[in-house]
XYZ file of C-alpha atoms in Angstrom:
699
model
C 9.172 -15.693 0.198
C 11.671 -17.180 -2.316
C 13.389 -13.789 -2.681
C 13.597 -13.421 1.108
C 15.105 -16.908 1.513
C 17.620 -16.306 -1.281
C 18.626 -12.933 0.182
C 19.091 -14.330 3.700
C 20.831 -17.492 2.398
C 23.276 -15.494 0.273
C 24.176 -13.207 3.171
C 24.566 -16.159 5.537
C 26.710 -18.156 3.081
C 28.897 -15.134 2.420
C 29.512 -14.763 6.148
C 30.392 -18.460 6.458
C 32.808 -18.318 3.513
C 34.502 -15.214 4.888
C 34.828 -16.840 8.302
C 36.336 -19.913 6.668
C 38.804 -17.768 4.725
C 39.890 -16.113 7.973
C 40.369 -19.510 9.597
C 42.382 -20.756 6.602
C 44.493 -17.621 6.663
C 45.235 -18.019 10.370
C 46.112 -21.683 10.011
C 48.235 -21.190 6.878
C 50.151 -18.391 8.559
C 51.080 -20.757 11.348
C 52.094 -23.467 8.868
C 54.070 -20.910 6.852
C 55.958 -19.810 9.933
C 56.723 -23.429 10.787
C 58.107 -24.180 7.304
C 59.978 -20.885 7.281
C 61.812 -21.986 10.349
C 62.947 -25.070 8.416
C 64.189 -22.897 5.609
C 65.846 -20.216 7.758
C 67.510 -22.324 10.358
C 69.212 -25.427 9.223
C 70.385 -25.977 12.733
C 66.908 -25.865 14.069
C 65.606 -28.230 11.416
C 64.786 -30.916 13.889
C 62.749 -28.637 16.145
C 60.968 -27.017 13.193
C 60.087 -30.409 11.724
C 58.733 -31.514 15.082
C 56.569 -28.379 15.265
C 55.285 -29.048 11.756
C 54.392 -32.570 12.759
C 52.625 -31.228 15.796
C 50.601 -28.755 13.759
C 49.599 -31.472 11.320
C 48.339 -33.573 14.187
C 46.244 -30.629 15.434
C 44.497 -30.229 12.098
C 41.706 -32.526 13.216
C 41.019 -30.142 16.097
C 40.443 -27.235 13.750
C 36.837 -26.323 13.029
C 36.584 -25.131 9.452
C 32.983 -24.125 8.576
C 33.384 -25.647 5.099
C 35.497 -28.635 6.087
C 33.415 -31.199 4.213
C 36.247 -33.731 3.735
C 38.031 -33.172 7.048
C 38.124 -36.881 7.891
C 40.062 -37.801 4.767
C 42.289 -34.779 5.110
C 42.859 -35.441 8.803
C 43.836 -39.063 8.233
C 46.184 -38.023 5.443
C 47.812 -35.345 7.555
C 48.127 -37.740 10.463
C 50.128 -40.085 8.277
C 52.307 -37.197 7.169
C 52.889 -36.117 10.729
C 54.202 -39.566 11.631
C 56.660 -39.589 8.760
C 57.787 -36.021 9.421
C 58.297 -36.826 13.078
C 60.632 -39.686 12.091
C 62.560 -37.387 9.759
C 62.811 -34.609 12.318
C 66.144 -36.055 13.482
C 67.652 -35.215 10.097
C 69.338 -31.809 10.514
C 70.884 -31.192 7.140
C 68.598 -29.988 4.454
C 69.515 -28.437 1.182
C 68.105 -24.898 1.403
C 67.706 -24.635 -2.374
C 65.593 -27.732 -2.531
C 63.563 -26.504 0.399
C 63.062 -23.097 -1.227
C 61.886 -24.594 -4.522
C 59.884 -27.539 -3.272
C 58.511 -26.371 0.059
C 58.520 -22.593 0.497
C 57.450 -21.543 -2.988
C 53.942 -23.125 -3.038
C 52.946 -21.970 0.417
C 54.387 -18.505 -0.149
C 52.408 -18.206 -3.363
C 49.229 -19.220 -1.562
C 49.835 -16.757 1.233
C 50.992 -13.780 -0.798
C 48.837 -14.252 -3.886
C 45.704 -16.208 -3.069
C 44.947 -14.948 0.446
C 45.748 -11.345 -0.455
C 43.530 -11.693 -3.525
C 40.641 -12.639 -1.241
C 41.258 -9.590 0.958
C 41.559 -7.288 -2.068
C 38.343 -8.596 -3.621
C 36.579 -8.184 -0.291
C 37.610 -4.514 -0.114
C 36.649 -3.927 -3.765
C 33.252 -5.579 -3.161
C 32.639 -3.354 -0.131
C 33.577 -0.229 -2.099
C 31.306 -1.272 -4.998
C 28.417 -1.858 -2.560
C 28.916 1.597 -1.028
C 29.064 3.212 -4.483
C 25.849 1.407 -5.461
C 24.080 2.625 -2.313
C 25.205 6.182 -2.984
C 23.998 5.985 -6.603
C 20.623 4.612 -5.501
C 20.242 7.435 -2.971
C 20.986 10.032 -5.654
C 18.486 8.394 -7.994
C 15.822 8.331 -5.252
C 16.255 12.061 -4.718
C 15.437 12.891 -8.340
C 12.824 15.627 -8.389
C 9.632 14.897 -10.293
C 8.680 18.591 -10.360
C 11.915 19.922 -11.827
C 13.049 17.171 -14.119
C 16.387 17.697 -15.816
C 17.044 15.220 -18.595
C 20.792 15.643 -18.341
C 20.872 15.112 -14.574
C 18.431 12.204 -14.840
C 20.571 10.593 -17.561
C 23.752 11.023 -15.492
C 22.158 9.617 -12.349
C 20.603 6.694 -14.233
C 23.922 5.936 -15.913
C 25.611 6.119 -12.512
C 23.131 3.589 -11.093
C 23.660 1.305 -14.091
C 27.452 1.484 -13.820
C 27.593 1.035 -10.042
C 25.095 -1.837 -10.060
C 26.946 -3.595 -12.863
C 30.268 -3.070 -11.101
C 28.852 -4.410 -7.827
C 27.408 -7.494 -9.533
C 30.627 -8.263 -11.414
C 32.781 -7.733 -8.323
C 30.455 -9.898 -6.265
C 30.613 -12.777 -8.746
C 34.438 -12.643 -8.933
C 34.610 -12.455 -5.143
C 32.345 -15.494 -4.756
C 34.363 -17.362 -7.386
C 37.596 -16.630 -5.481
C 36.029 -17.847 -2.229
C 34.974 -21.108 -3.907
C 38.397 -21.569 -5.505
C 40.067 -21.004 -2.145
C 38.746 -24.375 -0.962
C 40.748 -26.142 -3.670
C 43.805 -23.938 -3.231
C 43.727 -24.672 0.488
C 44.160 -28.384 -0.210
C 46.897 -27.731 -2.747
C 48.665 -25.303 -0.432
C 48.580 -27.899 2.311
C 49.640 -30.910 0.277
C 52.183 -29.522 -2.229
C 54.661 -28.084 0.312
C 54.519 -31.275 2.308
C 55.104 -33.375 -0.778
C 58.002 -31.135 -1.816
C 59.415 -31.261 1.646
C 59.364 -35.041 1.670
C 60.928 -35.267 -1.755
C 63.650 -32.828 -0.722
C 64.373 -34.882 2.347
C 64.642 -38.072 0.320
C 66.833 -36.472 -2.292
C 69.090 -34.722 0.182
C 69.885 -37.505 2.555
C 69.830 -40.268 -0.049
C 68.064 -42.269 2.475
C 65.197 -43.401 0.313
C 66.164 -47.029 0.321
C 67.060 -47.061 4.016
C 64.520 -44.809 5.702
C 61.584 -44.870 3.278
C 59.710 -48.039 2.580
C 57.878 -48.949 -0.611
C 54.583 -48.463 1.245
C 55.468 -44.841 2.007
C 56.491 -44.255 -1.582
C 53.182 -45.635 -2.735
C 51.412 -43.357 -0.244
C 53.277 -40.330 -1.548
C 52.472 -41.284 -5.112
C 48.807 -41.530 -4.240
C 48.949 -38.130 -2.594
C 50.600 -36.666 -5.708
C 47.887 -38.162 -7.875
C 45.220 -36.757 -5.557
C 46.762 -33.291 -5.793
C 46.712 -33.471 -9.575
C 43.084 -34.624 -9.516
C 42.146 -31.754 -7.206
C 43.905 -29.312 -9.511
C 42.087 -30.641 -12.567
C 38.774 -30.510 -10.689
C 39.520 -26.943 -9.639
C 40.362 -25.916 -13.201
C 37.121 -27.478 -14.444
C 35.015 -25.719 -11.795
C 36.770 -22.405 -12.410
C 36.021 -22.684 -16.125
C 32.368 -23.490 -15.377
C 32.085 -20.561 -12.969
C 33.654 -18.199 -15.487
C 31.115 -19.281 -18.107
C 28.315 -18.853 -15.584
C 29.571 -15.362 -14.779
C 29.533 -14.413 -18.456
C 25.999 -15.796 -18.929
C 24.740 -13.965 -15.833
C 26.283 -10.707 -16.977
C 24.443 -10.931 -20.297
C 21.124 -12.015 -18.750
C 21.265 -9.486 -15.918
C 22.107 -6.455 -18.029
C 18.459 -5.181 -18.227
C 18.120 -5.554 -14.457
C 20.836 -2.992 -13.836
C 18.451 -0.230 -14.912
C 16.600 1.250 -11.899
C 13.295 1.468 -13.818
C 13.106 -1.581 -16.164
C 11.009 -1.713 -19.314
C 7.428 -2.725 -18.324
C 6.951 -4.556 -21.635
C 9.812 -6.932 -20.781
C 9.036 -7.148 -17.067
C 5.223 -6.885 -16.655
C 3.591 -6.090 -13.317
C 2.418 -9.122 -11.339
C -0.816 -8.189 -9.535
C -1.391 -11.616 -7.977
C 1.441 -11.546 -5.450
C 0.829 -12.274 -1.779
C 4.519 -12.100 -0.849
C 7.090 -9.503 -1.827
C 10.500 -8.339 -0.724
C 12.808 -5.533 -1.752
C 14.397 -2.255 -0.802
C 12.133 0.736 -0.014
C 12.753 4.262 1.196
C 10.827 5.042 4.384
C 9.983 8.617 5.353
C 10.767 9.584 8.950
C 9.650 12.947 10.283
C 12.382 14.859 12.099
C 10.345 17.998 12.807
C 7.145 19.805 12.043
C 7.961 20.240 8.346
C 11.241 18.340 7.882
C 11.710 14.645 7.212
C 14.394 12.149 6.220
C 14.325 9.043 4.033
C 15.951 5.789 5.149
C 16.574 2.892 2.770
C 15.804 -0.513 4.280
C 14.998 -4.007 3.134
C 11.259 -4.758 3.483
C 9.468 -8.085 3.128
C 6.019 -9.461 3.894
C 5.504 -12.324 6.311
C 1.900 -13.487 6.570
C -0.150 -10.433 7.485
C 2.865 -8.409 8.647
C 5.211 -6.016 6.893
C 8.768 -6.582 8.140
C 11.868 -4.406 7.779
C 15.534 -5.299 8.134
C 18.339 -2.773 8.310
C 21.782 -3.566 6.976
C 23.762 -5.531 9.507
C 20.706 -6.846 11.378
C 20.511 -10.588 11.882
C 16.732 -10.721 11.426
C 13.874 -8.411 10.437
C 11.516 -6.585 12.784
C 7.806 -5.809 12.580
C 7.105 -2.586 10.687
C 3.274 -2.722 10.508
C 0.324 -5.078 10.721
C -1.214 -4.955 7.232
C -4.265 -7.168 7.831
C -7.365 -5.144 6.857
C -5.165 -2.115 6.165
C -5.634 0.419 3.388
C -2.963 1.346 0.838
C -2.986 4.055 -1.802
C -0.577 5.976 -4.010
C 0.229 9.461 -2.695
C 2.033 12.599 -3.851
C 4.855 13.111 -1.391
C 6.961 16.242 -1.711
C 9.106 15.859 -4.827
C 9.576 12.071 -4.706
C 8.139 9.609 -7.181
C 6.562 6.196 -6.690
C 5.332 6.864 -3.145
C 2.486 5.037 -1.431
C 0.907 5.211 2.010
C -0.150 2.302 4.234
C -2.747 2.989 6.950
C -3.518 0.436 9.660
C -7.034 -0.940 10.081
C -7.765 1.354 13.037
C -6.309 4.444 11.316
C -3.885 5.107 14.195
C -0.694 4.281 12.330
C 0.422 5.131 8.826
C 3.676 4.907 6.908
C 4.829 6.479 3.649
C 7.230 4.409 1.542
C 8.952 4.994 -1.791
C 9.551 2.243 -4.340
C 12.499 2.175 -6.695
C 10.508 1.855 -9.929
C 6.983 2.096 -11.268
C 6.798 -1.695 -11.511
C 7.792 -2.130 -7.857
C 5.386 0.666 -6.908
C 2.374 -1.073 -8.453
C 3.409 -4.543 -7.274
C 3.819 -3.371 -3.658
C 0.349 -1.757 -3.695
C -1.279 -4.843 -5.248
C 0.532 -7.204 -2.869
C -0.494 -5.249 0.230
C -4.050 -5.041 -1.107
C -4.117 -8.836 -1.533
C -2.700 -9.352 1.959
C -5.218 -6.876 3.399
C -7.982 -9.097 1.985
C -6.316 -12.070 3.789
C -5.903 -13.988 0.540
C -2.592 -15.330 1.875
C -4.561 -17.582 4.267
C -5.969 -19.641 1.383
C -4.393 -22.889 0.204
C -3.063 -21.425 -3.065
C -2.751 -17.667 -2.425
C -1.518 -16.612 -5.875
C -4.172 -18.666 -7.666
C -6.834 -17.207 -5.372
C -5.567 -13.668 -6.007
C -5.561 -14.296 -9.767
C -9.100 -15.683 -9.578
C -10.299 -12.687 -7.544
C -8.696 -10.210 -9.947
C -10.115 -12.074 -12.958
C -13.578 -12.069 -11.405
C -13.257 -8.349 -10.791
C -12.148 -7.849 -14.395
C -15.172 -9.745 -15.711
C -17.677 -8.195 -13.315
C -16.709 -4.522 -13.544
C -19.001 -2.206 -15.506
C -16.773 0.125 -17.544
C -17.121 3.909 -17.418
C -16.894 6.562 -20.123
C -14.599 8.434 -17.732
C -11.830 6.153 -19.014
C -12.470 7.479 -22.550
C -13.738 4.144 -23.862
C -16.345 1.490 -23.213
C -15.397 -2.143 -23.172
C -18.736 -3.663 -24.044
C -17.232 -7.117 -24.275
C -16.331 -7.074 -20.582
C -19.924 -6.625 -19.393
C -21.385 -10.016 -18.313
C -24.925 -11.115 -19.142
C -25.703 -11.851 -15.502
C -23.984 -11.991 -12.169
C -24.771 -14.342 -9.312
C -25.362 -12.755 -5.959
C -23.109 -13.500 -3.001
C -24.634 -15.048 0.121
C -26.678 -12.502 2.015
C -25.088 -11.535 5.337
C -26.404 -9.485 8.191
C -26.034 -5.727 7.810
C -25.291 -3.932 11.033
C -26.714 -0.579 9.986
C -28.987 0.113 7.055
C -31.937 2.340 6.348
C -34.405 2.885 3.533
C -37.434 4.987 2.786
C -38.734 2.454 0.258
C -40.148 -1.023 0.812
C -37.745 -3.981 1.033
C -37.747 -6.670 -1.585
C -39.346 -9.961 -0.548
C -37.235 -12.150 -2.792
C -33.489 -11.377 -2.491
C -32.463 -14.190 -4.776
C -34.399 -12.636 -7.642
C -32.223 -9.524 -7.609
C -29.881 -9.432 -10.580
C -27.199 -7.078 -11.777
C -29.467 -5.362 -14.302
C -32.154 -4.808 -11.655
C -29.650 -3.030 -9.379
C -27.349 -1.075 -11.689
C -28.358 0.843 -14.804
C -26.904 -0.545 -18.053
C -23.697 1.111 -19.349
C -23.378 2.959 -16.073
C -20.279 5.195 -15.810
C -18.268 5.041 -12.609
C -17.285 8.459 -11.290
C -14.107 8.533 -9.192
C -14.099 12.318 -8.700
C -16.490 14.267 -6.499
C -19.310 15.785 -8.601
C -22.147 17.801 -7.068
C -25.536 16.004 -7.230
C -28.676 17.557 -8.754
C -31.476 17.003 -6.252
C -35.120 17.908 -6.787
C -36.329 20.942 -4.841
C -38.122 19.895 -1.681
C -40.252 22.031 0.649
C -38.101 23.836 3.152
C -34.874 22.651 1.492
C -32.450 25.159 0.004
C -30.847 24.475 -3.344
C -27.400 23.014 -3.283
C -26.061 25.180 -6.068
C -23.869 28.008 -4.959
C -22.744 26.289 -1.772
C -19.589 24.714 -3.076
C -17.357 27.732 -2.536
C -18.653 28.836 0.863
C -16.595 28.133 3.971
C -18.529 26.093 6.514
C -17.743 25.623 10.180
C -18.239 21.881 10.774
C -18.970 22.373 14.471
C -21.985 24.664 13.896
C -20.367 27.765 15.420
C -21.280 31.154 14.013
C -18.525 32.669 11.977
C -20.176 36.019 11.225
C -23.368 38.010 11.275
C -25.080 35.636 8.785
C -26.243 32.362 10.358
C -25.345 29.031 8.777
C -28.145 26.878 7.509
C -26.979 24.031 9.792
C -26.563 26.258 12.837
C -30.039 25.467 14.172
C -29.656 21.720 13.620
C -29.847 19.536 16.715
C -27.341 16.930 15.402
C -23.742 17.717 14.434
C -21.409 14.722 13.955
C -18.108 14.796 12.059
C -16.350 11.783 10.478
C -13.187 11.337 8.395
C -13.999 9.635 5.080
C -12.350 8.948 1.715
C -14.377 9.058 -1.490
C -14.109 5.846 -3.554
C -16.604 6.510 -6.338
C -20.243 6.820 -7.385
C -22.496 5.413 -10.073
C -26.141 5.525 -11.086
C -28.368 2.655 -9.917
C -31.784 1.473 -11.048
C -33.155 0.527 -7.636
C -33.035 2.205 -4.244
C -35.193 -0.094 -2.134
C -32.692 -2.678 -0.817
C -29.135 -2.665 0.673
C -27.978 -5.073 -2.059
C -27.833 -2.017 -4.319
C -25.073 -0.570 -2.100
C -23.229 -3.915 -1.907
C -23.244 -4.333 -5.687
C -22.051 -0.755 -6.195
C -19.200 -1.309 -3.694
C -18.126 -4.446 -5.536
C -18.086 -2.784 -8.951
C -16.279 0.357 -7.791
C -13.591 -1.594 -5.891
C -13.123 -3.911 -8.864
C -12.800 -0.972 -11.261
C -10.218 0.686 -9.006
C -8.177 -2.517 -8.846
C -8.283 -3.123 -12.603
C -7.466 0.444 -13.650
C -4.859 1.001 -10.904
C -6.764 3.860 -9.287
C -5.415 4.042 -5.748
C -5.802 7.730 -4.916
C -8.728 8.742 -2.730
C -9.925 12.210 -1.753
C -10.062 12.573 2.020
C -12.845 14.769 3.438
C -14.782 15.463 6.609
C -18.367 14.178 6.502
C -20.677 16.383 8.575
C -24.023 14.766 9.470
C -26.842 17.151 10.441
C -30.614 16.958 10.532
C -30.810 18.863 7.237
C -28.080 17.420 5.033
C -24.779 15.551 4.686
C -21.784 17.724 3.858
C -18.331 16.862 2.523
C -15.894 19.458 3.855
C -12.271 20.026 2.826
C -10.185 19.222 5.939
C -7.604 21.891 5.107
C -9.695 24.877 4.011
C -13.029 23.970 5.673
C -14.753 24.714 2.348
C -17.870 22.686 1.611
C -17.124 20.448 -1.351
C -20.527 18.810 -1.612
C -23.949 18.923 0.054
C -26.399 16.006 0.096
C -29.901 17.056 1.227
C -31.042 14.554 3.846
C -34.524 13.998 2.298
C -32.779 12.871 -0.913
C -30.800 10.176 0.962
C -33.157 7.199 0.643
C -30.833 4.251 1.434
C -27.610 3.721 3.385
C -25.627 0.620 4.431
C -22.196 -0.666 5.479
C -20.264 -3.462 3.828
C -21.181 -6.932 5.075
C -17.569 -7.853 5.940
C -15.411 -4.737 5.722
C -17.103 -2.335 8.130
C -14.865 0.519 6.999
C -16.821 0.744 3.739
C -20.237 2.376 3.621
C -22.451 3.990 1.013
C -25.755 5.710 0.490
C -28.177 6.217 -2.399
C -29.186 9.747 -3.329
C -32.420 10.252 -5.263
C -31.768 13.100 -7.703
C -33.525 14.820 -10.580
C -32.473 14.856 -14.232
C -30.790 11.476 -14.394
C -29.766 9.363 -17.324
C -33.143 7.686 -17.558
C -36.155 9.163 -19.306
C -37.998 9.749 -16.032
C -37.441 12.876 -13.995
C -35.914 11.081 -10.996
C -32.795 8.916 -10.858
C -30.732 7.341 -8.064
C -26.968 7.649 -7.567
C -25.009 5.512 -5.093
C -21.972 7.082 -3.380
C -19.319 4.843 -1.792
C -16.870 5.966 0.927
C -14.175 4.458 3.135
C -13.901 5.486 6.792
C -11.550 4.730 9.655
C -13.545 1.715 10.860
C -16.609 3.918 11.502
C -19.026 2.756 8.797
C -21.644 1.523 11.263
C -21.394 4.713 13.331
C -21.927 6.859 10.246
C -25.000 4.856 9.197
C -26.378 5.064 12.741
C -25.766 8.815 12.709
C -27.588 9.186 9.365
C -30.479 7.110 10.702
C -30.663 9.283 13.812
C -30.608 12.424 11.658
C -33.448 11.109 9.500
C -35.495 10.251 12.612
C -34.947 13.732 14.015
C -35.797 15.245 10.630
C -38.946 13.073 10.432
C -40.126 14.180 13.865
C -39.323 17.787 12.962
C -41.311 17.420 9.735
C -44.248 15.910 11.619
C -44.117 18.770 14.134
C -43.950 21.281 11.295
C -46.972 19.759 9.587
C -48.918 19.679 12.873
C -48.030 23.322 13.447
C -49.126 24.258 9.917
C -52.381 22.329 10.391
C -53.054 24.177 13.656
C -52.357 27.499 11.962
C -54.707 26.542 9.142
C -57.449 25.734 11.672
C -56.905 29.085 13.379
C -57.066 30.846 10.016
C -60.390 29.088 9.214
C -61.816 30.055 12.595
C -60.712 33.634 12.096
C -62.294 33.698 8.648
C -65.551 32.248 10.023
C -65.551 34.866 12.775
C -65.087 37.616 10.218
C -67.988 36.244 8.153
C -70.182 36.101 11.273
C -69.343 39.673 12.208
C -70.086 40.780 8.660
C -73.488 38.989 8.764
C -74.319 40.659 12.060
C -73.449 44.048 10.586
C -75.730 43.346 7.601
C -78.606 42.376 9.929
C -78.063 45.524 11.955
C -78.181 47.642 8.796
C -81.399 45.937 7.710
C -83.034 46.636 11.070
C -82.083 50.283 10.777
C -83.527 50.464 7.296
C -86.780 48.797 8.470
C -87.139 51.385 11.208
C -86.715 54.178 8.729
C -89.290 52.642 6.366
C -91.814 52.328 9.213
C -91.325 55.981 10.117
C -91.840 57.003 6.489
C -95.099 55.013 6.292
C -96.598 56.873 9.248
C -95.785 60.235 7.615
C -97.552 59.330 4.354
C -100.693 58.244 6.235
C -100.991 61.620 7.935
C -100.776 63.521 4.629
C -103.592 61.465 3.103
C -106.124 62.777 5.703
C -105.965 66.375 4.263
C -103.324 67.791 6.456
C -100.476 69.470 4.708
C -97.089 69.612 6.296
C -94.277 71.736 4.993
C -91.032 69.702 4.904
C -87.603 71.061 5.010
C -85.009 70.084 2.492
C -83.321 67.741 4.965
C -86.551 65.985 5.778
C -87.268 65.653 2.062
C -83.889 63.946 1.549
C -84.544 61.537 4.442
C -87.876 60.693 2.928
C -86.294 59.955 -0.415
C -83.670 57.757 1.271
C -86.434 55.915 3.107
C -88.279 55.192 -0.105
C -85.100 53.944 -1.770
C -84.383 51.714 1.234
C -87.923 50.358 1.092
C -87.479 49.515 -2.586
C -84.195 47.695 -1.872
C -85.847 45.794 0.953
C -88.743 44.739 -1.305
C -86.242 43.655 -3.977
C -84.281 41.723 -1.416
């Protein structure tokens, strides 16, 4: 806010000083014309002196914006007007004395001092325009096709124009300040010279001028000398100040200052400065406008040049801000409102401003500015995040010293939507950091496909990453999609924040702790980019789909999703725990928590996942019931086959018994002495009957 006040105060004071200079110029022109009449027309000396007296009397009616000592000056000029009115009857004035004593000082003030103010004003305006043009050329530097020579020329141009503008501005301000002293001198010296010329010319000092008037004139002369000495002293001080400022401000003329000399302040809750705003002019074309932006509470304000006050650009309470790649411009970032309906892309002048704007808007989005000491609160929050974050090998090093021995839990708040397949913990206070997050856990900020254990009826996720998926379940060819038969199809816009392995998956505090660590790591390591995707929720799986190409980036089998929850305060944040195989631990199963940001739809997404799991559970129960019924039918069919086989065996045994009985009767007849001649076929049947009888006896 200090920068905003200084900027507005400087502009306001400059306008007041310029208005005062115009008023002085108008008044001095009138006084010059009056004195010129005295000099030009000796015959009209009486009338010109009367007009001068009249103008001096009207000085108290003038309204000079910087007339701090108008009462003293008015009383002095009133006394002069009385004396001049008495001397207006004198019609013979020596023109030489008038030219030297009266016309020369006021002419110098008019031709030299006032014209100097006008010239400096024009030079200052030209320097400001040159600086704006240099800044625009520097902002249009391409980051894709960098040319060192062009970049050096443009940077040098910015340095030269900024230095020229600053120097011209300081000299202009010095001239405006000095004008206040010169105004008094230009008013008093001609009048003093005029009076002395009158006394000398008419030799009427002893007759027309009293000792009291002489004493008054002497006092006025002394006052003029004092004012001149005071002016010289102030001019010398201002010149020294200008030299000191030029030396101290030299590094600030560079558009991208050295970060080692000017470190980034991440604890700001107020910031002001010039930004380039992108405005779309067509489907693919856009323009960039440079405006002055400043924060005011939870609002981002903008003020164009020439505007009296700033206007609301965006409400940044609970907003999201992230660095973006925008065409060929550097240092761009995007602000999205809390409801996701409004977004704005802005470009900072330097890397330092770029990071400070993002950190400031992040602090304001968390409503830190409402606290009693906003900057101390922001510093405390950032320090707590620095101490609490668990480092990741993805940053190519592990800061073991930053890992705390324990972390106290925040007060438990109500979760609007959460689900779990495991049992909930009975003692929430007993949960610690080590019981929620695996030690030395890396934080992954890029999307990596999970490795989930193979489940019955669930296809493997490998090989699906490059296939184009229609998020609305419509058939795109002769081959049906695996989600085409799903009852539930819901699509959400999400941004991936990060993932990390966790030790527990039986309580929502696991998701809260993971959110805290991932957000803290992003803030500490200045990771503001997020991958935007479409999250498709079906009864079989969760899919992350590329919004541009409709290619499936990642598939999460729904049976592997064992826990899901939204943030306790920021409902745009949600996460879920995926139980996977082949984790970091020695056991076969491990749990990974994925954290996302949505457009204020975290509760809806969790409700949708819960509905999908309920539908999948009912479908699984129906499938098991169907399989059980089929198993019963298969058992009945098998029993029926066994029964039929037993009946066939009994039938065969009856047939064999009949044949054995017939064979017994034949043998009895042969034993009584009767001989029967058997044919070959009958002999074979008899042999078969005997063999059947043997098998029956064995059985």
